[in-house]
CSV table of C-alpha atoms and ligand atoms in Angstrom, one decimal:
chain,number,residue,atom,x,y,z
A,1,MET,CA,23.4,-8.9,3.9
A,2,LEU,CA,23.5,-5.2,3.7
A,3,LYS,CA,20.2,-3.4,4.5
A,4,LYS,CA,18.6,-1.5,1.7
A,5,GLN,CA,19.1,2.2,1.6
A,6,TYR,CA,16.2,4.5,0.9
A,7,ALA,CA,15.9,8.1,-0.3
A,8,VAL,CA,12.6,9.9,0.0
A,9,ILE,CA,12.1,13.0,-2.1
A,10,GLY,CA,9.2,15.4,-1.1
A,11,LEU,CA,8.5,15.6,2.6
A,12,GLY,CA,4.7,16.3,2.7
A,13,ARG,CA,2.6,14.2,5.0
A,14,PHE,CA,3.1,11.1,2.9
A,15,GLY,CA,6.8,11.4,2.2
A,16,SER,CA,7.7,12.3,5.8
A,17,SER,CA,5.6,9.4,7.2
A,18,VAL,CA,7.4,6.9,4.8
A,19,ALA,CA,10.8,8.3,5.7
A,20,ALA,CA,10.2,8.3,9.4
A,21,TYR,CA,8.8,4.8,9.4
A,22,LEU,CA,11.6,3.3,7.4
A,23,THR,CA,14.1,4.9,9.7
A,24,GLY,CA,12.2,3.6,12.7
A,25,MET,CA,12.5,0.1,11.2
A,26,GLY,CA,16.3,0.5,11.2
A,27,TYR,CA,16.9,1.5,7.6
A,28,GLU,CA,19.2,4.2,6.4
A,29,VAL,CA,17.1,7.0,4.9
A,30,LEU,CA,18.0,10.2,3.1
A,31,ALA,CA,15.1,12.7,3.1
A,32,VAL,CA,15.1,15.4,0.5
A,33,ASP,CA,13.0,18.5,0.1
A,34,ASP,CA,13.5,21.9,-1.5
A,35,ASN,CA,11.7,23.5,1.4
A,36,GLU,CA,14.2,24.1,4.2
A,37,GLU,CA,11.5,24.1,6.9
A,38,ARG,CA,10.3,20.6,5.9
A,39,VAL,CA,13.9,19.4,6.1
A,40,GLN,CA,14.3,20.9,9.6
A,41,ASP,CA,11.0,19.3,10.7
A,42,ILE,CA,12.3,15.8,9.9
A,43,VAL,CA,16.0,16.1,10.6
A,44,HIS,CA,15.9,14.2,13.9
A,45,GLN,CA,13.7,11.4,12.6
A,46,VAL,CA,15.9,10.2,9.6
A,47,THR,CA,19.5,9.3,9.0
A,48,HIS,CA,20.2,12.4,6.7
A,49,ALA,CA,17.9,15.2,5.7
A,50,VAL,CA,19.0,17.7,3.0
A,51,SER,CA,17.5,20.6,1.2
A,52,ALA,CA,17.8,20.2,-2.6
A,53,ASP,CA,15.7,20.7,-5.7
A,54,SER,CA,15.1,17.3,-7.1
A,55,THR,CA,14.5,18.6,-10.6
A,56,ASP,CA,18.1,19.7,-10.7
A,57,GLU,CA,20.1,16.7,-12.1
A,58,GLU,CA,23.4,18.0,-10.9
A,59,ALA,CA,22.1,18.4,-7.4
A,60,MET,CA,20.8,14.8,-7.4
A,61,LYS,CA,24.1,13.5,-8.7
A,62,ALA,CA,25.9,15.4,-5.9
A,63,LEU,CA,23.6,13.7,-3.4
A,64,GLY,CA,24.7,10.3,-4.8
A,65,ILE,CA,21.1,9.4,-5.5
A,66,ARG,CA,22.3,6.7,-7.8
A,67,ASN,CA,23.7,4.7,-4.9
A,68,PHE,CA,20.3,4.2,-3.2
A,69,ASP,CA,18.4,0.9,-3.7
A,70,VAL,CA,15.0,2.5,-3.6
A,71,VAL,CA,13.9,6.1,-4.2
A,72,VAL,CA,10.4,7.2,-3.2
A,73,VAL,CA,9.2,10.3,-5.0
A,74,ALA,CA,6.5,11.8,-2.9
A,75,ILE,CA,5.9,15.2,-4.6
A,76,GLY,CA,2.2,15.7,-4.9
A,77,GLN,CA,0.9,19.0,-6.1
A,78,ASP,CA,3.7,19.9,-8.6
A,79,ILE,CA,3.1,17.2,-11.2
A,80,GLN,CA,5.8,18.5,-13.4
A,81,ALA,CA,8.4,18.4,-10.6
A,82,SER,CA,7.2,14.8,-9.8
A,83,ILE,CA,7.7,13.7,-13.4
A,84,MET,CA,11.0,15.4,-13.9
A,85,THR,CA,12.3,14.0,-10.6
A,86,THR,CA,11.2,10.5,-11.6
A,87,LEU,CA,12.9,10.8,-15.0
A,88,ILE,CA,16.2,12.0,-13.4
A,89,VAL,CA,16.2,9.3,-10.8
A,90,LYS,CA,15.5,6.7,-13.5
A,91,GLU,CA,18.3,8.0,-15.7
A,92,LEU,CA,20.7,7.9,-12.8
A,93,GLY,CA,20.1,4.2,-12.7
A,94,VAL,CA,18.2,3.7,-9.4
A,95,PRO,CA,17.0,0.1,-9.4
A,96,HIS,CA,13.6,0.7,-7.7
A,97,ILE,CA,11.5,3.8,-7.9
A,98,VAL,CA,8.2,4.3,-6.1
A,99,VAL,CA,6.2,7.4,-7.0
A,100,LYS,CA,3.1,9.0,-5.5
A,101,ALA,CA,0.6,10.0,-8.2
A,102,GLN,CA,-2.0,12.7,-8.0
A,103,ASN,CA,-4.4,11.2,-10.5
A,104,ASP,CA,-4.7,8.4,-13.2
A,105,MET,CA,-3.1,10.4,-16.0
A,106,HIS,CA,-0.2,11.3,-13.8
A,107,GLY,CA,0.1,7.7,-12.8
A,108,LYS,CA,0.2,6.6,-16.5
A,109,VAL,CA,2.9,9.0,-17.3
A,110,LEU,CA,5.0,7.9,-14.3
A,111,SER,CA,4.7,4.2,-15.4
A,112,LYS,CA,5.7,5.1,-19.0
A,113,ILE,CA,8.8,6.9,-17.9
A,114,GLY,CA,9.9,4.0,-15.7
A,115,ALA,CA,8.4,4.2,-12.2
A,116,ASP,CA,8.5,0.7,-10.9
A,117,LYS,CA,5.5,1.3,-8.6
A,118,VAL,CA,2.9,4.1,-8.7
A,119,VAL,CA,0.9,4.6,-5.6
A,120,PHE,CA,-2.3,6.7,-5.1
A,121,PRO,CA,-2.5,7.1,-1.3
A,122,GLU,CA,-5.5,9.5,-1.2
A,123,ARG,CA,-7.5,7.6,-3.7
A,124,ASP,CA,-6.8,4.2,-2.0
A,125,MET,CA,-7.5,5.5,1.4
A,126,GLY,CA,-10.8,7.0,0.1
A,127,LEU,CA,-11.8,3.6,-1.4
A,128,ARG,CA,-10.9,1.8,1.9
A,129,VAL,CA,-13.0,4.2,4.0
A,130,ALA,CA,-15.9,3.9,1.6
A,131,HIS,CA,-15.5,0.1,1.5
A,132,HIS,CA,-15.5,-0.1,5.2
A,133,LEU,CA,-18.6,2.1,5.5
A,134,ILE,CA,-20.5,-0.2,3.1
A,135,SER,CA,-19.2,-3.5,4.6
A,136,PRO,CA,-18.2,-3.0,8.2
A,137,ASN,CA,-17.5,-6.8,8.3
A,138,ILE,CA,-14.5,-6.3,6.0
A,139,LEU,CA,-11.5,-5.4,8.1
A,140,GLU,CA,-8.9,-5.5,5.4
A,141,HIS,CA,-8.8,-5.5,1.6
A,142,ILE,CA,-5.7,-6.2,-0.4
A,143,GLU,CA,-5.8,-5.9,-4.2
A,144,LEU,CA,-3.7,-8.7,-5.8
A,145,SER,CA,-4.4,-7.6,-9.4
A,146,GLY,CA,-7.1,-5.7,-11.2
A,147,ASP,CA,-9.4,-8.8,-10.9
A,148,PHE,CA,-8.4,-10.6,-7.6
A,149,SER,CA,-8.2,-9.5,-4.0
A,150,ILE,CA,-7.8,-10.9,-0.5
A,151,VAL,CA,-10.2,-9.7,2.2
A,152,GLU,CA,-10.4,-10.2,5.9
A,153,MET,CA,-14.0,-10.6,6.9
A,154,LYS,CA,-15.4,-10.9,10.4
A,155,ALA,CA,-17.6,-14.0,10.5
A,156,PRO,CA,-21.2,-12.7,10.3
A,157,PRO,CA,-23.8,-14.3,12.6
A,158,ALA,CA,-24.9,-16.5,9.7
A,159,PHE,CA,-21.5,-18.3,9.8
A,160,VAL,CA,-21.3,-19.0,13.5
A,161,ASN,CA,-21.4,-22.7,14.4
A,162,LYS,CA,-21.3,-23.6,10.7
A,163,ASN,CA,-18.4,-25.1,8.9
A,164,LEU,CA,-17.0,-24.2,5.5
A,165,LYS,CA,-18.5,-27.2,4.0
A,166,GLN,CA,-22.0,-26.2,5.1
A,167,LEU,CA,-21.5,-22.6,4.0
A,168,ASP,CA,-20.5,-24.0,0.6
A,169,PHE,CA,-18.2,-21.1,0.1
A,170,ARG,CA,-16.5,-22.2,-3.2
A,171,ALA,CA,-19.7,-23.2,-5.0
A,172,LYS,CA,-21.8,-20.3,-3.7
A,173,PHE,CA,-19.3,-17.4,-4.0
A,174,GLY,CA,-16.4,-18.9,-6.0
A,175,CYS,CA,-14.0,-17.7,-3.2
A,176,ASN,CA,-11.5,-19.6,-1.2
A,177,VAL,CA,-10.9,-19.4,2.6
A,178,LEU,CA,-7.1,-19.2,3.0
A,179,ALA,CA,-7.0,-18.9,6.8
A,180,VAL,CA,-9.1,-18.3,9.9
A,181,LYS,CA,-7.9,-16.0,12.6
A,182,ARG,CA,-9.2,-16.8,16.1
A,183,GLY,CA,-7.9,-14.3,18.7
A,184,GLU,CA,-4.1,-14.5,18.5
A,185,ASP,CA,-4.2,-17.8,16.6
A,186,MET,CA,-4.1,-18.2,12.9
A,187,ASP,CA,-5.2,-21.4,11.2
A,188,ILE,CA,-3.6,-21.4,7.8
A,189,ALA,CA,-5.1,-24.7,6.7
A,190,PRO,CA,-8.7,-24.4,7.9
A,191,ARG,CA,-10.6,-27.7,7.8
A,192,ALA,CA,-13.9,-27.8,5.9
A,193,ASP,CA,-15.6,-29.6,8.8
A,194,ALA,CA,-14.4,-27.3,11.6
A,195,PRO,CA,-17.1,-25.0,13.0
A,196,LEU,CA,-16.6,-21.3,12.9
A,197,LEU,CA,-17.0,-19.4,16.1
A,198,GLN,CA,-18.2,-15.9,16.9
A,199,GLY,CA,-15.3,-13.4,16.6
A,200,ASP,CA,-13.5,-15.5,13.9
A,201,VAL,CA,-12.0,-13.6,11.1
A,202,LEU,CA,-11.8,-15.3,7.7
A,203,VAL,CA,-9.1,-14.5,5.2
A,204,ILE,CA,-10.6,-15.0,1.8
A,205,VAL,CA,-9.2,-14.9,-1.7
A,206,GLY,CA,-11.4,-14.5,-4.8
A,207,LYS,CA,-12.4,-12.5,-7.9
A,208,ASN,CA,-13.4,-9.0,-7.0
A,209,GLU,CA,-16.9,-9.3,-8.4
A,210,ARG,CA,-17.5,-12.5,-6.4
A,211,LEU,CA,-16.0,-11.0,-3.2
A,212,MET,CA,-18.3,-8.1,-3.7
A,213,LYS,CA,-21.3,-10.4,-3.9
A,214,LEU,CA,-20.1,-12.1,-0.7
A,215,GLU,CA,-19.7,-8.8,1.1
A,216,GLN,CA,-23.1,-7.5,0.0
A,217,THR,CA,-24.8,-10.7,1.1
A,218,TYR,CA,-23.5,-10.4,4.6
A,219,ALA,CA,-23.2,-6.6,4.7
A,220,GLU,CA,-25.6,-6.2,7.5
A,221,GLY,CA,-24.2,-9.1,9.5
B,301,LIG,P1,1.1,15.3,1.2
B,301,LIG,O1,-0.3,15.0,0.7
B,301,LIG,O2,1.9,14.1,1.3
B,301,LIG,O3,1.2,16.2,2.4
B,301,LIG,P2,1.2,16.8,-1.2
B,301,LIG,O4,0.6,15.8,-2.1
B,301,LIG,O5,0.4,18.0,-0.8
B,301,LIG,O6,1.8,16.1,0.1
B,301,LIG,P3,3.2,18.6,-1.8
B,301,LIG,O7,3.1,19.3,-0.5
B,301,LIG,O8,2.8,19.4,-3.0
B,301,LIG,O9,2.5,17.3,-1.8
B,301,LIG,O10,4.7,18.1,-2.0
B,301,LIG,C1,5.4,17.4,-1.1
B,301,LIG,C2,6.7,18.0,-0.8
B,301,LIG,O11,7.5,17.9,-2.0
B,301,LIG,C3,6.7,19.4,-0.3
B,301,LIG,O12,7.3,19.5,1.0
B,301,LIG,C4,7.5,20.2,-1.4
B,301,LIG,O13,8.3,21.2,-0.8
B,301,LIG,C5,8.3,19.1,-2.0
B,301,LIG,N1,8.8,19.4,-3.3
B,301,LIG,C6,8.0,19.9,-4.4
B,301,LIG,N2,8.8,20.1,-5.4
B,301,LIG,C7,10.1,19.7,-5.1
B,301,LIG,C8,11.3,19.7,-5.8
B,301,LIG,N3,11.4,20.1,-7.0
B,301,LIG,N4,12.4,19.3,-5.1
B,301,LIG,C9,12.3,18.9,-3.8
B,301,LIG,N5,11.2,18.8,-3.1
B,301,LIG,C10,10.0,19.3,-3.7
């Protein structure tokens, strides 16, 4: 099977990190920016890097943007350029478009004009940091939908040498333990009667409000 081809438009910190990572993973990546310096900075880290104005439809056609499987629009400050670029890429028929949004309103417009995925890196990272400050036990938080998430939680002292049955997880918190990580091992079918050990990490799925309750209950360990 042919590997997907990616184009990244806008080479700020976010765009260049996406482009360099994808290239490092062995994908073909075209990096585009209208600032020649930014293009030069990344030229050795991606497959192709070109200077072009992405709000110029003819320039985008000339680059063959329509042939890419995924286009990431990572223009931040200039919301108008971000929206116009997304629209052009959409109209050219790119199958999957991921766009970085500056704020909620920008995000809504992007979804309406056909962005397949809208990301809010600054907002999400801010939330993650705040979350980690409040609940140091929470190592990872993955939002599944507006209502449900998966969290990775370090087993607090109250869990050690207890099993899931004794902790009465489902009844007390309405959450489900999907897996238990122990060092390098991952038990993906944890038994209700197996005692948890210090250092275990629990992978838990649940409703956000219930997970929050769980986190708060064990916030201080
Ligand atoms: P980051 O936070 O990722 O560093 P940012 O949100 O501050 O980035 P900007 O620096 O405003 O975003 O934009 C990212 C890049 O997009 C810049 O390098 C800029 O030159 C480029 N860019 C802006 N408008 C266009 C355009 N019309 N065509 C091509 N590139 C553009």
